[in-house]
Tab-separated table of C-alpha atoms in Angstrom:
chain	number	residue	atom	x	y	z
A	8	MET	CA	-15.968	-45.768	-39.663
A	9	PRO	CA	-15.043	-42.975	-42.126
A	10	GLU	CA	-11.539	-42.612	-43.479
A	11	TYR	CA	-9.977	-39.235	-42.730
A	12	PRO	CA	-7.406	-37.697	-45.045
A	13	ARG	CA	-3.858	-37.763	-43.837
A	14	LEU	CA	-1.868	-34.581	-43.207
A	15	ASP	CA	0.486	-33.565	-45.992
A	16	ARG	CA	3.905	-33.693	-44.387
A	17	ARG	CA	7.335	-32.338	-45.331
A	18	ILE	CA	10.735	-31.852	-43.767
A	19	PRO	CA	10.781	-28.465	-41.994
A	20	ARG	CA	13.146	-25.814	-43.328
A	21	PRO	CA	15.357	-23.822	-40.909
A	22	GLY	CA	13.354	-20.701	-41.640
A	23	ASP	CA	10.158	-22.409	-40.500
A	24	LEU	CA	11.606	-23.037	-37.043
A	25	ARG	CA	12.991	-19.569	-36.455
A	26	PRO	CA	9.744	-17.931	-35.135
A	27	PHE	CA	9.362	-20.700	-32.564
A	28	LEU	CA	12.927	-20.411	-31.341
A	29	ALA	CA	12.905	-16.647	-30.759
A	30	LEU	CA	13.902	-16.041	-27.148
A	31	ARG	CA	13.018	-13.040	-25.075
A	32	GLY	CA	16.136	-10.986	-24.969
A	33	SER	CA	17.474	-9.630	-21.703
A	34	LYS	CA	20.188	-7.607	-23.388
A	35	GLY	CA	20.693	-4.289	-21.672
A	36	LEU	CA	18.961	-5.364	-18.455
A	37	ASP	CA	20.925	-5.568	-15.261
A	38	ARG	CA	20.482	-8.312	-12.692
A	39	VAL	CA	17.718	-6.515	-10.771
A	40	GLN	CA	15.812	-5.574	-13.914
A	41	ARG	CA	15.974	-9.144	-15.211
A	42	ARG	CA	14.521	-10.351	-11.931
A	43	LEU	CA	11.755	-7.744	-11.967
A	44	SER	CA	10.891	-8.253	-15.637
A	45	ALA	CA	9.518	-11.685	-14.689
A	46	ALA	CA	6.991	-10.034	-12.325
A	47	HIS	CA	3.677	-9.304	-14.040
A	48	THR	CA	1.513	-8.876	-10.942
A	49	ILE	CA	1.932	-7.629	-7.390
A	50	GLU	CA	1.661	-11.258	-6.295
A	51	ASP	CA	4.696	-12.035	-8.471
A	52	LEU	CA	6.601	-9.286	-6.652
A	53	ARG	CA	5.439	-10.753	-3.351
A	54	ARG	CA	6.923	-14.157	-4.255
A	55	ILE	CA	10.259	-12.574	-5.175
A	56	ALA	CA	10.212	-10.502	-1.981
A	57	LYS	CA	9.662	-13.572	0.160
A	58	VAL	CA	12.798	-15.213	-1.204
A	59	ARG	CA	14.992	-12.130	-0.909
A	60	THR	CA	13.906	-10.723	2.467
A	61	PRO	CA	14.458	-12.139	5.955
A	62	SER	CA	11.375	-13.673	7.545
A	63	GLY	CA	10.969	-10.953	10.167
A	64	PRO	CA	10.621	-7.953	7.835
A	65	PHE	CA	8.757	-9.944	5.182
A	66	HIS	CA	6.094	-11.239	7.548
A	67	TYR	CA	5.854	-7.853	9.245
A	68	VAL	CA	4.622	-6.585	5.860
A	69	ASP	CA	2.734	-9.680	4.806
A	70	GLY	CA	0.909	-10.533	8.021
A	71	GLY	CA	-2.050	-9.343	10.048
A	72	ALA	CA	-3.380	-9.564	13.573
A	73	GLU	CA	-4.330	-12.780	15.364
A	74	GLU	CA	-6.057	-15.191	12.937
A	75	GLU	CA	-5.741	-12.651	10.085
A	76	ILE	CA	-9.483	-12.762	9.446
A	77	SER	CA	-9.729	-8.997	8.930
A	78	MET	CA	-6.870	-9.113	6.451
A	79	ASP	CA	-8.372	-12.018	4.506
A	80	ARG	CA	-11.870	-10.520	4.464
A	81	ALA	CA	-10.607	-7.208	3.113
A	82	ARG	CA	-8.970	-9.068	0.241
A	83	GLU	CA	-11.988	-11.347	-0.207
A	84	ALA	CA	-14.302	-8.342	-0.604
A	85	PHE	CA	-12.477	-7.333	-3.762
A	86	ARG	CA	-12.405	-10.896	-5.085
A	87	GLU	CA	-16.164	-11.308	-4.641
A	88	LEU	CA	-17.257	-8.149	-6.455
A	89	GLU	CA	-18.718	-8.212	-9.935
A	90	PHE	CA	-17.772	-5.856	-12.768
A	91	ARG	CA	-20.470	-4.728	-15.191
A	92	PRO	CA	-18.795	-3.620	-18.427
A	93	GLY	CA	-20.164	-1.538	-21.263
A	94	ILE	CA	-19.403	-2.550	-24.842
A	95	LEU	CA	-18.657	-0.836	-28.141
A	96	CYS	CA	-17.055	2.182	-26.500
A	97	ASP	CA	-14.097	4.090	-27.914
A	98	VAL	CA	-11.439	3.435	-25.276
A	99	GLN	CA	-8.326	4.214	-27.293
A	100	ALA	CA	-7.437	7.125	-25.019
A	101	VAL	CA	-7.859	6.673	-21.238
A	102	ASP	CA	-7.352	9.539	-18.789
A	103	MET	CA	-6.386	8.198	-15.369
A	104	THR	CA	-5.651	11.564	-13.766
A	105	THR	CA	-7.594	12.792	-10.774
A	106	THR	CA	-7.567	15.473	-8.082
A	107	VAL	CA	-7.239	14.661	-4.407
A	108	LEU	CA	-6.912	16.969	-1.400
A	109	GLY	CA	-6.565	19.986	-3.640
A	110	GLY	CA	-3.778	18.669	-5.835
A	111	PRO	CA	-3.272	16.530	-8.943
A	112	SER	CA	-2.454	12.839	-9.153
A	113	ALA	CA	-1.608	11.083	-12.400
A	114	LEU	CA	-3.309	7.944	-11.117
A	115	PRO	CA	-6.275	7.287	-8.797
A	116	PHE	CA	-4.020	5.793	-6.136
A	117	GLY	CA	-1.081	6.839	-3.987
A	118	PHE	CA	1.474	5.204	-1.747
A	119	GLY	CA	0.269	5.205	1.843
A	120	PRO	CA	2.318	5.428	5.053
A	121	THR	CA	4.178	2.353	6.277
A	122	GLY	CA	6.418	1.937	9.298
A	123	GLY	CA	10.016	0.701	9.407
A	124	THR	CA	10.415	0.884	5.631
A	125	ARG	CA	14.226	0.669	5.609
A	126	MET	CA	13.956	-2.711	7.333
A	127	MET	CA	12.312	-4.004	4.153
A	128	HIS	CA	15.099	-2.588	1.974
A	129	ALA	CA	17.868	-0.159	2.864
A	130	ALA	CA	16.725	2.267	0.131
A	131	GLY	CA	13.608	2.859	2.227
A	132	GLU	CA	11.311	5.853	2.021
A	133	ARG	CA	13.536	7.859	-0.314
A	134	ALA	CA	13.221	5.174	-2.969
A	135	VAL	CA	9.454	5.029	-2.539
A	136	LEU	CA	9.141	8.804	-2.855
A	137	ARG	CA	11.257	8.933	-6.009
A	138	ALA	CA	9.199	6.156	-7.596
A	139	ALA	CA	5.979	7.912	-6.577
A	140	SER	CA	7.260	11.148	-8.104
A	141	ARG	CA	8.012	9.423	-11.403
A	142	ALA	CA	4.527	7.934	-11.381
A	143	GLY	CA	3.027	11.352	-10.614
A	144	ILE	CA	1.309	10.248	-7.403
A	145	PRO	CA	1.527	11.337	-3.737
A	146	TYR	CA	3.428	9.488	-1.035
A	147	ALA	CA	2.738	9.656	2.704
A	148	LEU	CA	5.644	9.430	5.137
A	149	SER	CA	4.834	7.601	8.366
A	150	SER	CA	5.844	9.097	11.711
A	151	VAL	CA	7.231	5.625	12.474
A	152	GLY	CA	9.067	5.540	9.167
A	153	THR	CA	12.849	5.346	8.989
A	154	THR	CA	13.651	8.644	7.277
A	155	SER	CA	13.350	12.099	8.756
A	156	ILE	CA	10.811	14.620	7.537
A	157	ALA	CA	13.579	16.917	6.280
A	158	ASP	CA	15.647	14.202	4.605
A	159	LEU	CA	12.684	12.871	2.672
A	160	ALA	CA	11.779	16.342	1.454
A	161	ALA	CA	15.365	16.856	0.276
A	162	ALA	CA	15.388	13.518	-1.584
A	163	GLU	CA	12.805	14.670	-4.141
A	164	PRO	CA	11.838	18.326	-3.605
A	165	GLY	CA	9.287	18.413	-6.417
A	166	ALA	CA	7.340	15.342	-5.268
A	167	ARG	CA	3.952	15.539	-3.658
A	168	ARG	CA	4.380	14.542	0.000
A	169	TRP	CA	1.879	13.864	2.772
A	170	PHE	CA	2.727	13.258	6.430
A	171	GLN	CA	1.080	10.704	8.720
A	172	THR	CA	1.021	10.893	12.501
A	173	TYR	CA	-0.796	9.524	15.526
A	174	LEU	CA	-2.393	11.164	18.550
A	175	LEU	CA	0.673	10.782	20.724
A	176	LYS	CA	1.024	10.850	24.482
A	177	ASP	CA	3.777	13.362	23.892
A	178	ARG	CA	1.630	16.111	22.389
A	179	GLU	CA	4.581	18.488	22.061
A	180	LEU	CA	6.399	15.945	19.911
A	181	SER	CA	3.315	15.679	17.704
A	182	LEU	CA	3.171	19.444	17.321
A	183	ARG	CA	6.869	19.649	16.475
A	184	MET	CA	6.527	16.979	13.768
A	185	ILE	CA	3.430	18.669	12.337
A	186	ALA	CA	5.226	22.019	12.234
A	187	GLU	CA	8.276	20.448	10.584
A	188	ALA	CA	6.132	18.754	7.932
A	189	LYS	CA	4.454	22.075	7.187
A	190	ALA	CA	7.803	23.865	6.950
A	191	HIS	CA	9.130	21.274	4.473
A	192	GLY	CA	6.197	21.470	2.072
A	193	TYR	CA	4.113	18.429	2.967
A	194	ASP	CA	0.683	19.359	1.679
A	195	ALA	CA	-1.638	17.061	3.688
A	196	LEU	CA	-1.700	15.602	7.184
A	197	ILE	CA	-3.048	12.108	7.872
A	198	VAL	CA	-3.942	11.249	11.464
A	199	THR	CA	-4.242	7.502	12.100
A	200	VAL	CA	-6.759	6.809	14.859
A	201	ASP	CA	-7.169	3.017	15.006
A	202	VAL	CA	-4.115	2.247	17.153
A	203	PRO	CA	-4.949	2.919	20.812
A	204	VAL	CA	-2.770	-0.168	21.376
A	205	SER	CA	-0.827	-2.302	18.922
A	206	GLY	CA	-2.622	-5.287	17.404
A	207	ASN	CA	-1.623	-8.832	18.333
A	208	ARG	CA	0.539	-9.661	15.322
A	209	LEU	CA	1.399	-13.285	15.851
A	210	ARG	CA	3.677	-13.617	12.857
A	211	ASP	CA	5.958	-10.977	14.352
A	212	LEU	CA	6.077	-12.847	17.644
A	213	ARG	CA	6.903	-16.112	15.900
A	214	THR	CA	9.621	-14.665	13.678
A	215	GLY	CA	11.181	-12.651	16.491
A	216	MET	CA	10.349	-9.351	14.800
A	217	SER	CA	10.091	-6.574	17.353
A	218	TYR	CA	9.078	-2.992	16.833
A	219	PRO	CA	11.166	-0.968	16.754
A	220	PRO	CA	12.962	-3.800	14.912
A	221	GLN	CA	15.927	-5.387	16.677
A	222	LEU	CA	18.195	-8.136	15.402
A	223	THR	CA	18.188	-11.140	17.712
A	224	LEU	CA	20.230	-14.294	17.147
A	225	LYS	CA	17.191	-15.810	15.407
A	226	THR	CA	16.697	-12.887	13.049
A	227	PHE	CA	20.455	-12.655	12.436
A	228	LEU	CA	20.652	-16.286	11.327
A	229	ASP	CA	17.579	-15.857	9.153
A	230	ALA	CA	19.107	-12.802	7.497
A	231	SER	CA	22.570	-14.271	7.074
A	232	TYR	CA	21.914	-16.059	3.789
A	233	ARG	CA	20.007	-13.109	2.310
A	234	VAL	CA	23.384	-11.645	1.502
A	235	GLU	CA	22.226	-8.612	-0.462
A	236	TRP	CA	19.732	-7.530	2.221
A	237	TRP	CA	22.316	-7.982	4.935
A	238	MET	CA	25.052	-6.081	3.080
A	239	ASN	CA	22.649	-3.260	2.269
A	240	LEU	CA	21.817	-2.936	5.954
A	241	LEU	CA	25.447	-3.004	7.081
A	242	THR	CA	26.889	-0.646	4.479
A	243	THR	CA	24.316	2.156	4.630
A	244	GLU	CA	23.619	4.693	7.361
A	245	PRO	CA	21.978	3.232	10.482
A	246	TYR	CA	18.250	3.754	10.377
A	247	THR	CA	16.487	6.042	12.797
A	248	PHE	CA	12.771	6.574	13.152
A	249	THR	CA	10.996	9.622	11.831
A	250	TYR	CA	9.759	10.584	15.285
A	251	GLU	CA	13.246	10.458	16.824
A	252	GLU	CA	14.923	13.705	17.778
A	253	PRO	CA	18.677	14.367	18.127
A	254	GLY	CA	19.873	13.893	21.678
A	255	ARG	CA	16.776	12.040	22.797
A	256	PRO	CA	17.360	8.342	23.564
A	257	ARG	CA	15.213	5.983	21.538
A	258	SER	CA	14.246	4.164	24.732
A	259	GLU	CA	12.267	7.213	25.874
A	260	LEU	CA	9.647	6.641	23.215
A	261	GLN	CA	8.997	3.006	22.368
A	262	VAL	CA	5.949	2.008	20.353
A	263	SER	CA	4.366	0.303	23.362
A	264	GLY	CA	4.010	3.757	24.888
A	265	PHE	CA	3.774	5.638	21.603
A	266	ASN	CA	0.043	6.118	21.324
A	267	ASP	CA	-2.294	7.641	23.861
A	268	ASN	CA	-5.155	5.255	24.601
A	269	THR	CA	-7.062	8.002	26.415
A	270	THR	CA	-7.658	10.153	23.337
A	271	THR	CA	-11.149	11.037	22.086
A	272	PHE	CA	-12.662	12.951	19.177
A	273	GLU	CA	-12.098	16.137	21.168
A	274	ASP	CA	-8.339	15.641	20.745
A	275	LEU	CA	-8.680	16.265	17.020
A	276	ALA	CA	-9.250	19.926	17.865
A	277	TRP	CA	-5.593	20.622	18.701
A	278	VAL	CA	-4.484	18.836	15.530
A	279	ARG	CA	-6.899	20.919	13.454
A	280	ALA	CA	-5.614	24.069	15.127
A	281	ALA	CA	-1.984	23.132	14.394
A	282	TRP	CA	-2.490	22.247	10.733
A	283	ASP	CA	-4.131	24.628	8.255
A	284	GLY	CA	-3.886	22.326	5.238
A	285	PRO	CA	-5.986	19.307	4.249
A	286	LEU	CA	-6.562	17.050	7.277
A	287	VAL	CA	-7.344	13.350	6.787
A	288	ILE	CA	-8.529	10.934	9.486
A	289	LYS	CA	-7.415	7.364	8.764
A	290	GLY	CA	-8.845	4.249	10.387
A	291	ILE	CA	-12.601	4.893	10.083
A	292	GLN	CA	-14.591	1.644	10.307
A	293	THR	CA	-18.180	2.730	11.009
A	294	LEU	CA	-20.592	5.202	9.466
A	295	SER	CA	-21.129	6.992	12.771
A	296	ASP	CA	-17.383	7.570	13.195
A	297	ALA	CA	-17.186	8.876	9.629
A	298	ARG	CA	-19.807	11.472	10.534
A	299	ARG	CA	-17.989	12.428	13.729
A	300	ALA	CA	-14.685	12.813	11.911
A	301	VAL	CA	-16.284	15.199	9.447
A	302	ASP	CA	-17.874	17.147	12.298
A	303	ALA	CA	-14.421	17.392	13.911
A	304	GLY	CA	-13.041	19.191	10.877
A	305	ALA	CA	-11.660	16.441	8.645
A	306	ASP	CA	-11.322	17.306	4.970
A	307	GLY	CA	-10.920	13.632	4.117
A	308	ILE	CA	-11.277	10.227	5.707
A	309	VAL	CA	-9.686	6.888	4.955
A	310	LEU	CA	-11.870	3.828	5.452
A	311	SER	CA	-9.316	1.363	6.752
A	312	ASN	CA	-8.896	-1.598	9.085
A	313	HIS	CA	-5.127	-0.977	9.062
A	314	GLY	CA	-4.663	-3.746	6.525
A	315	GLY	CA	-6.038	-6.246	9.039
A	316	ARG	CA	-3.156	-5.507	11.424
A	317	GLN	CA	-5.147	-4.184	14.397
A	318	LEU	CA	-8.539	-5.579	15.495
A	319	ASP	CA	-9.323	-8.942	13.927
A	320	ARG	CA	-12.797	-9.783	12.520
A	321	THR	CA	-13.570	-6.263	11.351
A	322	ALA	CA	-15.735	-5.458	8.327
A	323	PRO	CA	-14.033	-4.974	4.943
A	324	PRO	CA	-13.671	-1.243	4.254
A	325	LEU	CA	-14.929	-1.824	0.700
A	326	HIS	CA	-18.302	-2.935	2.059
A	327	LEU	CA	-18.569	0.205	4.172
A	328	LEU	CA	-17.593	2.515	1.314
A	329	PRO	CA	-20.920	3.053	-0.547
A	330	CYS	CA	-22.954	4.042	2.512
A	331	VAL	CA	-20.242	6.398	3.816
A	332	VAL	CA	-19.971	8.078	0.409
A	333	ARG	CA	-23.737	8.563	0.306
A	334	ASP	CA	-23.751	10.075	3.774
A	335	VAL	CA	-20.645	12.304	3.897
A	336	GLY	CA	-19.133	12.146	0.413
A	337	ALA	CA	-20.619	15.441	-0.743
A	338	ASP	CA	-18.540	17.404	1.764
A	339	THR	CA	-15.608	15.067	2.413
A	340	GLU	CA	-13.070	13.217	0.292
A	341	VAL	CA	-13.603	9.544	1.103
A	342	MET	CA	-10.579	7.327	0.512
A	343	ILE	CA	-9.943	3.657	1.161
A	344	ASP	CA	-7.144	1.221	1.871
A	345	SER	CA	-6.890	-2.428	3.067
A	346	GLY	CA	-7.112	-5.418	0.733
A	347	VAL	CA	-6.097	-3.507	-2.403
A	348	ARG	CA	-3.661	-5.626	-4.385
A	349	THR	CA	-4.383	-4.985	-8.089
A	350	GLY	CA	-5.269	-2.181	-10.448
A	351	ALA	CA	-8.681	-3.785	-10.867
A	352	ASP	CA	-9.183	-3.380	-7.105
A	353	VAL	CA	-8.361	0.314	-7.458
A	354	VAL	CA	-10.912	0.711	-10.241
A	355	ALA	CA	-13.532	-1.167	-8.209
A	356	ALA	CA	-12.980	1.126	-5.232
A	357	ILE	CA	-13.270	4.263	-7.359
A	358	ALA	CA	-16.427	2.925	-9.026
A	359	SER	CA	-17.858	2.204	-5.574
A	360	GLY	CA	-17.435	5.847	-4.627
A	361	ALA	CA	-13.898	6.341	-3.327
A	362	ARG	CA	-12.140	9.546	-4.315
A	363	PHE	CA	-8.720	7.930	-3.971
A	364	VAL	CA	-7.024	4.685	-2.945
A	365	LEU	CA	-3.967	4.227	-0.722
A	366	LEU	CA	-1.683	1.205	-1.097
A	367	GLY	CA	0.922	-0.122	1.318
A	368	ARG	CA	1.793	-3.789	0.912
A	369	ALA	CA	1.773	-3.553	-2.888
A	370	TYR	CA	4.696	-1.165	-3.132
A	371	LEU	CA	6.531	-2.729	-0.185
A	372	TYR	CA	6.600	-6.059	-2.027
A	373	GLY	CA	8.213	-4.208	-4.914
A	374	LEU	CA	10.707	-2.542	-2.587
A	375	MET	CA	11.702	-5.881	-1.061
A	376	ALA	CA	11.921	-7.513	-4.487
A	377	GLY	CA	14.174	-4.941	-6.092
A	378	GLY	CA	14.647	-1.707	-4.172
A	379	GLU	CA	13.682	1.483	-5.990
A	380	ALA	CA	13.375	-0.363	-9.300
A	381	GLY	CA	10.950	-2.741	-7.628
A	382	VAL	CA	8.720	0.127	-6.524
A	383	ASP	CA	8.804	1.426	-10.086
A	384	ARG	CA	7.756	-2.030	-11.251
A	385	ALA	CA	4.877	-2.111	-8.758
A	386	ALA	CA	3.663	1.296	-9.954
A	387	HIS	CA	3.919	0.179	-13.587
A	388	ILE	CA	1.964	-3.028	-12.929
A	389	LEU	CA	-0.787	-1.175	-11.103
A	390	ARG	CA	-0.987	1.574	-13.714
A	391	THR	CA	-1.272	-0.949	-16.540
A	392	GLU	CA	-3.964	-2.881	-14.679
A	393	VAL	CA	-5.981	0.280	-13.970
A	394	GLU	CA	-5.841	1.310	-17.621
A	395	ARG	CA	-6.746	-2.125	-18.958
A	396	THR	CA	-9.634	-2.554	-16.515
A	397	MET	CA	-11.077	0.835	-17.449
A	398	GLN	CA	-10.839	-0.013	-21.143
A	399	LEU	CA	-12.581	-3.346	-20.639
A	400	LEU	CA	-15.313	-1.584	-18.657
A	401	GLY	CA	-15.789	0.891	-21.500
A	402	VAL	CA	-14.683	3.907	-19.430
A	403	THR	CA	-12.170	6.559	-20.481
A	404	SER	CA	-11.882	8.774	-17.390
A	405	ILE	CA	-11.853	8.431	-13.615
A	406	ALA	CA	-14.943	10.631	-13.441
A	407	GLY	CA	-16.712	8.151	-15.731
A	408	LEU	CA	-16.466	5.327	-13.190
A	409	GLY	CA	-19.611	4.827	-11.117
A	410	PRO	CA	-21.737	2.324	-9.220
A	411	GLU	CA	-23.227	1.091	-12.486
A	412	HIS	CA	-19.854	-0.560	-13.200
A	413	VAL	CA	-19.576	-2.690	-10.071
A	414	ARG	CA	-21.717	-4.747	-7.727
A	415	LEU	CA	-20.579	-5.906	-4.290
A	416	PHE	CA	-21.307	-9.308	-2.808
A	417	SER	CA	-20.664	-10.887	0.566
A	418	ARG	CA	-21.072	-14.386	1.948
A	419	ARG	CA	-21.754	-12.773	5.301
A	420	ALA	CA	-24.830	-10.649	6.034
A	421	PRO	CA	-25.919	-8.011	6.820
A	422	LEU	CA	-25.319	-5.564	4.009
A	423	PRO	CA	-25.621	-2.621	3.698
A	424	PHE	CA	-24.355	-0.874	6.788
A	425	ASP	CA	-26.498	1.653	8.648
């Protein structure tokens, strides 16, 4: 057996140890910023949010319908895809700007509409809008949000705002909200069409989370040791829903009777007549419905299974995306949501043909983790991931992303759709 030379050893000097003992400084960071600085992914923000938020609101955001198969498959579709990078490309400067629905966006994604946002954190929709404005991206207020159309517009007048609504039983209420959004400078209208009835969200039933949210003894006890959440709720203005009108009791319009399950494609005509700006139909899950939405006057469509919160066992929107883009993408702006959790997912969706990506859970995790600063952190994480992924693919602009950069896979056949 050969003899190996021994290492030359010496007593270490203090100066030799200094580089190994350098600690990350947190000087100048407040308590919230220190907490958020440890989050490097949206999943990190999710873990912080779970600790800091009562079970009802957290699982309302985090969960899906029934067995959550739709939700898991939407996420799985992004995990299974394959990137195909180019090499030896100058990627020092990356342009992530894009145009969507006639206006600019600094990034290829925006913050989509979510209901009951102030139940996740008292800062609510105003905080999300301000963070979106700083990021240079649009934000869509939900008609079942917890801030009024006018109040949100006043919170950040220069921000790009969209408004989301449903085809309501109370058509006059719909028309009044649409008119108010137009008067306050919202530049696009999103009509969500995949909620003829609410999905069977078992997590909400098990945590005692109702909608509109109500504090029961169970939810009160669960919230009691989340002191910051509880104090925020108690010491800020009581939340009201975006659709609520002064002098009209909330009980007159509960979510169980909110949507009209008799509506058809013909009902889009009165929405189109009431809104002269960009009109987007959200909740498309088949190629034939994409065609019909375009024929009904939609300027854009969102391929979406509602984040897996409505019908379970639906197809991942990402798998539907390429065939819809081929069929209607020349005349319509095709967007996507559901399952998007990282900047790499955003890039994959754009490369697969999407004009734009909407996120919901991602920024809500940030909101629950740290209020407005948490939404800023979510936007920063996603922006950094988009930029890095584009650089590693060898692409320097959103327009440069294409199907040559990504390949989709599925353990379940058939693909593609027809």
